[in-house]
Tab-separated table of C-alpha atoms in Angstrom:
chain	number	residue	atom	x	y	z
A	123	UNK	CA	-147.720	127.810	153.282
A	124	UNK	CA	-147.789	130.858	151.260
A	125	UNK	CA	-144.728	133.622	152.940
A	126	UNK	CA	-146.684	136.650	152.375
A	127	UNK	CA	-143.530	138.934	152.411
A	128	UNK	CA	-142.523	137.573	149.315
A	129	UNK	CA	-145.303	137.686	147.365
A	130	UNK	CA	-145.741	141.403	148.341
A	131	UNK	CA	-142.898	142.339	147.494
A	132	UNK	CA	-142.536	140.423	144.075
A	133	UNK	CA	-146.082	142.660	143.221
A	134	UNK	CA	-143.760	145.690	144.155
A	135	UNK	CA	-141.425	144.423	141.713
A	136	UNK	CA	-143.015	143.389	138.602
A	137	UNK	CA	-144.256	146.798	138.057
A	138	UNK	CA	-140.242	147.215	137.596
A	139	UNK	CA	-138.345	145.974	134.336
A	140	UNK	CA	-135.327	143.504	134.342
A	141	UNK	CA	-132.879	146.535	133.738
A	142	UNK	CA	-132.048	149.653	134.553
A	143	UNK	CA	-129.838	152.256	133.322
A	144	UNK	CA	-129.623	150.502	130.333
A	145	UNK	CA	-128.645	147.415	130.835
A	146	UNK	CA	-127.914	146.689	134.834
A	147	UNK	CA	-129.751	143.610	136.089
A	148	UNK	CA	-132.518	144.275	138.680
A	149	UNK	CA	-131.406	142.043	141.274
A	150	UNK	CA	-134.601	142.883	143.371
A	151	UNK	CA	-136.417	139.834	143.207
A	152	UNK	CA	-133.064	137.785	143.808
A	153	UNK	CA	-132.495	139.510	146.555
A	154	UNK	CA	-135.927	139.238	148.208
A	155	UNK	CA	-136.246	135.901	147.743
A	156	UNK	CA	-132.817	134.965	149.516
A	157	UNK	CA	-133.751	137.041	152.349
A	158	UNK	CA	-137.070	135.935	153.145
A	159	UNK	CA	-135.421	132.246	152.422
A	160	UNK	CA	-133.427	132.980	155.692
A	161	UNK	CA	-135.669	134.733	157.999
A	162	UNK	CA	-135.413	137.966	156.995
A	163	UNK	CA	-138.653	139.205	156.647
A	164	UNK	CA	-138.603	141.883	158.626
A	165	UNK	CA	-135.915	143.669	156.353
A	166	UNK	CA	-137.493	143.177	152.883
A	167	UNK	CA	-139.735	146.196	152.099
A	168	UNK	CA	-137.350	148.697	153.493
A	169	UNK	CA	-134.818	147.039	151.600
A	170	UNK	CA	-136.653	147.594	148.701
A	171	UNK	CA	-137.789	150.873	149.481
A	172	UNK	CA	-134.242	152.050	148.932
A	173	UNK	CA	-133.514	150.031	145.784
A	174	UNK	CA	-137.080	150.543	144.093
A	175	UNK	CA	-136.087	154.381	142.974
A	176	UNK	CA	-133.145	152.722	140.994
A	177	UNK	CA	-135.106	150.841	139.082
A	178	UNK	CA	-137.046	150.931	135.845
A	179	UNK	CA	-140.351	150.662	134.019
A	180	UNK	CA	-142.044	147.262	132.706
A	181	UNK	CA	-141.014	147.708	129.218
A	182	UNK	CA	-143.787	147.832	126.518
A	183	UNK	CA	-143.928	145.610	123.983
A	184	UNK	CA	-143.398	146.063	120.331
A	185	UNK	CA	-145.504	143.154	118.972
A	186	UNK	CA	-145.913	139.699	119.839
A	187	UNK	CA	-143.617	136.498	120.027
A	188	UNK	CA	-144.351	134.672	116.726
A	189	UNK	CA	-140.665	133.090	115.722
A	190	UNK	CA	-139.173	132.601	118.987
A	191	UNK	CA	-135.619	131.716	117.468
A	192	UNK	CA	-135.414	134.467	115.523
A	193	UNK	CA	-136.230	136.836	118.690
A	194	UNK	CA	-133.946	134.925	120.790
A	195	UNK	CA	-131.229	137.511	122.611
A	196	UNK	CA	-133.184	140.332	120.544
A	197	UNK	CA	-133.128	143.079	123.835
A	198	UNK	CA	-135.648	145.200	122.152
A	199	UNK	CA	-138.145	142.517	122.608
A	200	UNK	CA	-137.773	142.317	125.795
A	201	UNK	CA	-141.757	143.755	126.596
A	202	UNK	CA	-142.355	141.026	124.028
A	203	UNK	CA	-140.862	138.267	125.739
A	204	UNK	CA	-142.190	139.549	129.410
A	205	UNK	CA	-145.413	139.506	127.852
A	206	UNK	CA	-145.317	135.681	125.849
A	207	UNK	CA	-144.026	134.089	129.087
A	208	UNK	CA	-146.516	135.844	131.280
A	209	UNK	CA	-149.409	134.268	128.684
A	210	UNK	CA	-147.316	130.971	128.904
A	211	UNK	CA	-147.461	130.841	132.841
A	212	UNK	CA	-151.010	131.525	132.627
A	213	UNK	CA	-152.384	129.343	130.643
A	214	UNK	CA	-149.578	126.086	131.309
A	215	UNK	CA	-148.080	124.598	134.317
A	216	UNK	CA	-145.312	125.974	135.376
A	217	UNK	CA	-143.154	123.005	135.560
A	218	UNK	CA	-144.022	122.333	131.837
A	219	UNK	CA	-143.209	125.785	130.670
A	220	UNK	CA	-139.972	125.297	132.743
A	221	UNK	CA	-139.609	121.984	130.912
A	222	UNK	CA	-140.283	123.246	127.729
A	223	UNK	CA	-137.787	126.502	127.448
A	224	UNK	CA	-135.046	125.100	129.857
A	225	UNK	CA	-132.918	123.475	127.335
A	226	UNK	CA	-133.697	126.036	124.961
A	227	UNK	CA	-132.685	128.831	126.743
A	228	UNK	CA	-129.316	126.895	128.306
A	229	UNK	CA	-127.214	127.422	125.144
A	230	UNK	CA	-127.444	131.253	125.745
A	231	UNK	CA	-126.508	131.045	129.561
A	232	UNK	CA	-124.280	134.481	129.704
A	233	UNK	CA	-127.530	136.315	129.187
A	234	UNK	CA	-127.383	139.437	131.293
A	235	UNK	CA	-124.054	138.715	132.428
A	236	UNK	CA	-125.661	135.183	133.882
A	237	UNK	CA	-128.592	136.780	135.370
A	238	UNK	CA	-131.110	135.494	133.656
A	239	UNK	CA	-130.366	131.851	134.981
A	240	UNK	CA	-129.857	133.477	138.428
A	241	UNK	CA	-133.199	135.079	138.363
A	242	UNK	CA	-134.814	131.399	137.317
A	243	UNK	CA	-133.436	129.699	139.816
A	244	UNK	CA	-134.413	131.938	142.654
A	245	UNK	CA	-137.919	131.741	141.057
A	246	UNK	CA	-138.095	127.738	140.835
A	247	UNK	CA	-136.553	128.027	144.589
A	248	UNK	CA	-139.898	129.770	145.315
A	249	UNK	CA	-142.453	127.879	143.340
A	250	UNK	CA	-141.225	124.487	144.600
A	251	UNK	CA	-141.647	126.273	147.947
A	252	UNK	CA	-145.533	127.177	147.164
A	253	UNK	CA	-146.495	127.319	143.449
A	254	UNK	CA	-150.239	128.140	144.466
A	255	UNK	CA	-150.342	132.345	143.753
A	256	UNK	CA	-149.691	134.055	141.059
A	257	UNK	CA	-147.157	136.374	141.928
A	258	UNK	CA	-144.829	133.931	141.919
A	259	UNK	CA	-145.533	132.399	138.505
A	260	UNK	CA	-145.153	136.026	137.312
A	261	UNK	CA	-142.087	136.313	138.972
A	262	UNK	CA	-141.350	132.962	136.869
A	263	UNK	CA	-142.683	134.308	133.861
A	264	UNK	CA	-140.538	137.180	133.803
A	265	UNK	CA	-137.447	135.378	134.652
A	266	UNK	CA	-137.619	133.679	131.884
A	267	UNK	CA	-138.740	136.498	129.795
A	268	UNK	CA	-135.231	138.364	130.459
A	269	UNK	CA	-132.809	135.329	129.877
A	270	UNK	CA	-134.683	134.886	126.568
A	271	UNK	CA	-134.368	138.247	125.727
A	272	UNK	CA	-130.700	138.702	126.988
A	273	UNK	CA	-129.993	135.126	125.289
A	274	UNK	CA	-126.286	135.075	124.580
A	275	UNK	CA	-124.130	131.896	124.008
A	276	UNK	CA	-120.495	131.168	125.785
A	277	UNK	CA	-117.910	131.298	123.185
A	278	UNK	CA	-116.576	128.263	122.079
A	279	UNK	CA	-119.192	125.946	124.414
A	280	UNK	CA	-120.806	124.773	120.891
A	281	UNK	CA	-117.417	123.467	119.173
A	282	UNK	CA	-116.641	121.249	122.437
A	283	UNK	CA	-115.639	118.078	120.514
A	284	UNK	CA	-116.418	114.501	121.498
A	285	UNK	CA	-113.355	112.758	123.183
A	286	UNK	CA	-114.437	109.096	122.699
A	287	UNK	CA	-111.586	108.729	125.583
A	288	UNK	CA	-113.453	111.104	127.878
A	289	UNK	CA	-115.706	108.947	129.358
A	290	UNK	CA	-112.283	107.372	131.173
A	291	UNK	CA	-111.570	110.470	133.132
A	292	UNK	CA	-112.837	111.075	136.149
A	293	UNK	CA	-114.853	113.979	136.391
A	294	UNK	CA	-112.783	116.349	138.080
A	295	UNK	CA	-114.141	119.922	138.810
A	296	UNK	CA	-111.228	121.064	140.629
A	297	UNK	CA	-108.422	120.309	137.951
A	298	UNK	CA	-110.752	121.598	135.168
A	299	UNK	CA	-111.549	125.260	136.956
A	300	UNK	CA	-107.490	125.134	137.596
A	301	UNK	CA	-106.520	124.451	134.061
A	302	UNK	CA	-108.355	127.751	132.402
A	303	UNK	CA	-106.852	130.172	130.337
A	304	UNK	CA	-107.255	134.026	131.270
A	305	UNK	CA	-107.791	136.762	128.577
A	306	UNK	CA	-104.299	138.926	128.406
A	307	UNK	CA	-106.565	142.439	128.293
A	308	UNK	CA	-109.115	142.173	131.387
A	309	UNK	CA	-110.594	145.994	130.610
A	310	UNK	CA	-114.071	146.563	129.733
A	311	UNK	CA	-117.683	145.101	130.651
A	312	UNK	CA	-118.265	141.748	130.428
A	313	UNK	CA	-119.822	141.581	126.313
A	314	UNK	CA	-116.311	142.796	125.490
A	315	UNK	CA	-114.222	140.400	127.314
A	316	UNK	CA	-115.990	137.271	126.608
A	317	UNK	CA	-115.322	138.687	122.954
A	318	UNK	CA	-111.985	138.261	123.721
A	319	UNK	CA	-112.075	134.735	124.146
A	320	UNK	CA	-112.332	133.080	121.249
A	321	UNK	CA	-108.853	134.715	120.338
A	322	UNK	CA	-107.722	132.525	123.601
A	323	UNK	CA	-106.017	129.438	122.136
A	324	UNK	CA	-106.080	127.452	124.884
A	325	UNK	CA	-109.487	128.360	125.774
A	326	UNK	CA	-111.711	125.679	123.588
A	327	UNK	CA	-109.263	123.111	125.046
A	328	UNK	CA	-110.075	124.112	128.662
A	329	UNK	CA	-113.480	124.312	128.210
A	330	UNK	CA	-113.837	120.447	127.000
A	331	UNK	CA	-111.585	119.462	130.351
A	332	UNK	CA	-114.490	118.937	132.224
A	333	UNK	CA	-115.992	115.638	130.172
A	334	UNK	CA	-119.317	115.268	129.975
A	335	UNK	CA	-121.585	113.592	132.739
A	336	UNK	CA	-122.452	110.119	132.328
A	337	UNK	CA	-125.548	110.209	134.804
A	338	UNK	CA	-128.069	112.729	136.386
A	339	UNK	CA	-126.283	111.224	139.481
A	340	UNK	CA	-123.152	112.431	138.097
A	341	UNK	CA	-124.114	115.688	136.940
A	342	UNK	CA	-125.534	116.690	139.953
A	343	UNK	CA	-122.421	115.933	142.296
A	344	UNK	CA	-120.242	117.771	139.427
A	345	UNK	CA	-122.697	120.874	139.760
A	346	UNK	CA	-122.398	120.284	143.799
A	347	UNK	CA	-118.781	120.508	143.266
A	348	UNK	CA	-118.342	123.089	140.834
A	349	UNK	CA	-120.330	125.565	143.242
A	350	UNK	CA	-117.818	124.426	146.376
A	351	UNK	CA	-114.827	124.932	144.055
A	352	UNK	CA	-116.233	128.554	142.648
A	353	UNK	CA	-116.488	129.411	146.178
A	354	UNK	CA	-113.420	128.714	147.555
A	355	UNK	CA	-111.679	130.702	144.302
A	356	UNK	CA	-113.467	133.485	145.130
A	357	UNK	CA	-111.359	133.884	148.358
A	358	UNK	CA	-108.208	134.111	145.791
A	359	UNK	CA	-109.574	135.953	143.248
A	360	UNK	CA	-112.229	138.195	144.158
A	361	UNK	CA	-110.495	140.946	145.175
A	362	UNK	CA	-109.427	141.799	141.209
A	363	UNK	CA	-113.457	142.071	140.054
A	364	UNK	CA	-115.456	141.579	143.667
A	365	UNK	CA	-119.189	142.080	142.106
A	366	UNK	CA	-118.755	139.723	138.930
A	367	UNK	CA	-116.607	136.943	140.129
A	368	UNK	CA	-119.629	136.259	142.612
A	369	UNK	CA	-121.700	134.928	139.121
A	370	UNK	CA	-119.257	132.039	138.959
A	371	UNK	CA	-120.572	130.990	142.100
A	372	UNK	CA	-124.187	131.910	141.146
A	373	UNK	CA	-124.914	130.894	138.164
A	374	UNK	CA	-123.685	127.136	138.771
A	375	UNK	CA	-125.953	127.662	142.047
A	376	UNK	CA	-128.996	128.713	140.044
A	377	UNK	CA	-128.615	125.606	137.761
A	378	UNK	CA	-128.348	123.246	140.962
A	379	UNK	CA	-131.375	124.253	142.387
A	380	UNK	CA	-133.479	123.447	139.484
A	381	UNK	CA	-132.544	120.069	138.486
A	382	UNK	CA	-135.228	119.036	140.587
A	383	UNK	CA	-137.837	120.698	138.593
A	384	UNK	CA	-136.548	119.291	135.952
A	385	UNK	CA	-136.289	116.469	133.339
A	386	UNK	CA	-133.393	114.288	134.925
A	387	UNK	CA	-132.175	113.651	130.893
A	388	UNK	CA	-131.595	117.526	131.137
A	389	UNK	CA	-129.563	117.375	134.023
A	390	UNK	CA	-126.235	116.375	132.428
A	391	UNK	CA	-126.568	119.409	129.502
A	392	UNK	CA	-127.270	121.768	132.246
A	393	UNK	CA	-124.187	120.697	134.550
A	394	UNK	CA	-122.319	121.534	130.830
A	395	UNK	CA	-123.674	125.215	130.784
A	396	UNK	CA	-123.177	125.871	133.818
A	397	UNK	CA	-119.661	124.955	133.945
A	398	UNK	CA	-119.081	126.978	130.758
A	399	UNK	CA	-120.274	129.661	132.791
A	400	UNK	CA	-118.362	129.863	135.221
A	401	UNK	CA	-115.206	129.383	133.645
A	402	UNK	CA	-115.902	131.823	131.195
A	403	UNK	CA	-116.386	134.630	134.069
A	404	UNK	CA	-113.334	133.069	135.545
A	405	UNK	CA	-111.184	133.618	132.913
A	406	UNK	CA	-112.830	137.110	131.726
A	407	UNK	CA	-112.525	138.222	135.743
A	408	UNK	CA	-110.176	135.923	137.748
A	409	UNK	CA	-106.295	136.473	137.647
A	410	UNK	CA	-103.885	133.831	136.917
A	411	UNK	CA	-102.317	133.752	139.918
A	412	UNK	CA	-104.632	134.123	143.295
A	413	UNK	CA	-104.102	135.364	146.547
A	414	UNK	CA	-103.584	133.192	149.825
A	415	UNK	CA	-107.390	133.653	151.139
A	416	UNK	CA	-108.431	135.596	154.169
A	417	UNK	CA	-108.981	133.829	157.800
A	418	UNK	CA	-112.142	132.469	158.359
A	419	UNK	CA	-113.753	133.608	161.701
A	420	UNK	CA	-116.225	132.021	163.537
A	421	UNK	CA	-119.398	132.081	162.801
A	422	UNK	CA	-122.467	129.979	161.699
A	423	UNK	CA	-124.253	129.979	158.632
A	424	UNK	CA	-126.699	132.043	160.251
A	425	UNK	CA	-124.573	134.777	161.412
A	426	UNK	CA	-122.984	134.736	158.019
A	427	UNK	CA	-126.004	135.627	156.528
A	428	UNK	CA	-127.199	138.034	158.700
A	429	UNK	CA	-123.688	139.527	158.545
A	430	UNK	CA	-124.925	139.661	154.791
A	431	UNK	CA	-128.464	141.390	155.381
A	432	UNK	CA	-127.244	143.796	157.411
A	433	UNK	CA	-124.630	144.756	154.705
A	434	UNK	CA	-127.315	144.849	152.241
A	435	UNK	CA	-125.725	144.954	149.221
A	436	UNK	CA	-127.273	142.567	146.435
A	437	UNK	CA	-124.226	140.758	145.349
A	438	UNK	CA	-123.395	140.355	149.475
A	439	UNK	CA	-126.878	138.726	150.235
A	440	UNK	CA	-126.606	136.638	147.081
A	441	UNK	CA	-123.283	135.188	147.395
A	442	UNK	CA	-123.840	134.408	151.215
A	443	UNK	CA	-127.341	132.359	149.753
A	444	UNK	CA	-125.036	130.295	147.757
A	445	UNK	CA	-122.069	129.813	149.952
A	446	UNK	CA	-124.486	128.576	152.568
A	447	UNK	CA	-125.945	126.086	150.257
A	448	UNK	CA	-122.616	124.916	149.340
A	449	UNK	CA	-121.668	125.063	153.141
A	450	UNK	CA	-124.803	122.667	153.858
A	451	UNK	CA	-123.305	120.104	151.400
A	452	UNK	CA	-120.034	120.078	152.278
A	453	UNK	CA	-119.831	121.007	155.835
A	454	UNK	CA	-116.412	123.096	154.240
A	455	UNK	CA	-116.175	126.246	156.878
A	456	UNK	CA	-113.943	127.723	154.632
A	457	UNK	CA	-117.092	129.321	152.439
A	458	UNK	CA	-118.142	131.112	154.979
A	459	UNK	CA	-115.924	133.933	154.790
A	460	UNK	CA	-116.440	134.646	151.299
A	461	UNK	CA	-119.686	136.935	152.021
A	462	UNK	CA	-117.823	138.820	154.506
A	463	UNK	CA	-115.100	139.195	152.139
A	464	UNK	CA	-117.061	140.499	149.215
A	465	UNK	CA	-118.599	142.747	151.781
A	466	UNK	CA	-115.573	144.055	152.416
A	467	UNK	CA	-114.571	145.332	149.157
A	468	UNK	CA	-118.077	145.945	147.666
């Protein structure tokens, strides 16, 4: 059944472009989507009726998508690309669109600063919920639009060379995340640091750690695991970059969440992206040397997220809607504190 809420208030939104100011993400739609996911309704539109006046116009097009490579991370077409995937939604399932741009648009995962995978998955999220109106196959349709638009590769995650030995390792999230380089000059937004990488020499190295997965089966537990691990190093290192440190934990989140709409043969190149991803935000963001993380206090999941809501902040509300889907895996109480610890210092 349809949750009326939401589809109001993505209607509200997608009068609204993906950025603002330039170039900040509109998390609206992420936002809305997580709270409604956990109840909360009832704060929504007066939630948005503070962050609406932030926001942009829909951008206008310059002329339509004909060579999609060649537009491919081109900003200025961003009206364009709003407009081609709205057609695309329209006229084609929106599993098959999905299907069609997913691996695609993976190689250029840092698009908006990971966004535009964030902003797909909370779409999918609601469209495997209830695909039957249309403001949620907008909402797709412009999720899509901005990550194409915004397209922008990880350094280095193309030259990852085969290790014919690799397939002997054990995929192991934890030592991989632990083994990454950090960029010596950690000043600037987040185009100008993951510039910086390439000139990392350690950094190609750390990004083929993490071997390839062998199985949909396998990718799926190492995308389960990454998000656990991202989350728990967020208690140690958020405090040095508290809003962007919370996209290592979303990004992988985002991917997780729509493997199921997806191809199972793309489910091993998506666990890939996603864990170039994350370490590249870990080593543009993180320290290298992490702080003993805060006491967890009691509460359940519930709590924690409401703890979130009423915080309101759009990083706060996001980072609690992945912790808790990490906490319903593992059962690990230690997530929990992470949204009250980003609320804290954002």
């Amino acid at each position: 059944m349809s949750d009326g809420i939401l589809d109001e208030a993505y209607e509200r939104l997608h009068r609204t472009g993906p950025e603002f100011e330039g170039w900040l993400s509109n998390h609206g739609p992420m936002a809305v989507e997580a709270l409604t996911r956990h109840g909360h309704q009832q704060q929504v539109h007066r939630w948005l009726d503070d962050y609406l006046g932030r926001l942009d116009e829909l951008p206008r097009g310059l002329h339509p998508i004909t060579d999609w490579r060649g537009a491919l991370g081109d900003a200025k077409r961003s009206g364009d690309w709003l407009a081609y995937f709205d057609r695309q939604l329209r006229e084609h399932p929106w599993r098959d669109v999905l299907g069609t741009w997913w691996p695609r648009l993976l190689p250029g995962i840092a698009a908006g600063a990971t966004h535009g995978v964030i902003r797909v998955g909370h779409a999918v999220r609601a469209l495997e919920t209830d695909d039957t109106t249309p403001h949620r196959r907008t909402e797709l349709a412009q999720a899509l639009g901005y990550w194409a638009a915004r397209w922008q590769p990880v350094p280095g995650a193309d030259r990852v060379p085969d290790d014919p030995s690799a397939a002997a390792r054990p995929l192991d999230v934890d030592a991989a995340l632990a083994g990454l380089p950090r960029i010596e000059d950690q000043t600037g937004g987040i185009l100008d640091r993951l510039g910086r990488l390439p000139g990392v020499p350690r950094w190609e190295p750390a990004l083929a750690a993490l071997r390839p997965a062998r199985s949909p089966a396998e990718a799926e537990s190492g995308l389960t695991a990454l998000v656990h691990r991202a989350g728990l190093d967020y208690l140690r290192f958020g405090h040095t970059a508290p809003v962007m440190l919370v996209h290592a934990v979303t990004a992988p989140t985002a991917v997780l969440r729509t493997l199921p709409a997806l191809d199972r043969a793309l489910w091993a190149p998506s666990l890939a992206a996603a864990w170039a991803a994350t370490a590249a935000v870990t080593s543009v963001y993180a320290p290298a040397d992490g702080i003993a993380p805060p006491t967890v206090t009691a509460a359940t999941p519930a709590e924690v997220f409401a703890r979130a809501a009423r915080h309101g902040d759009e990083h706060v509300v996001k980072l609690a809607d992945a912790v808790l889907d990490a906490h319903a895996v593992s059962g690990d109480h230690r997530l929990l504190a992470a949204p009250g610890y980003a609320g804290q210092m954002i």
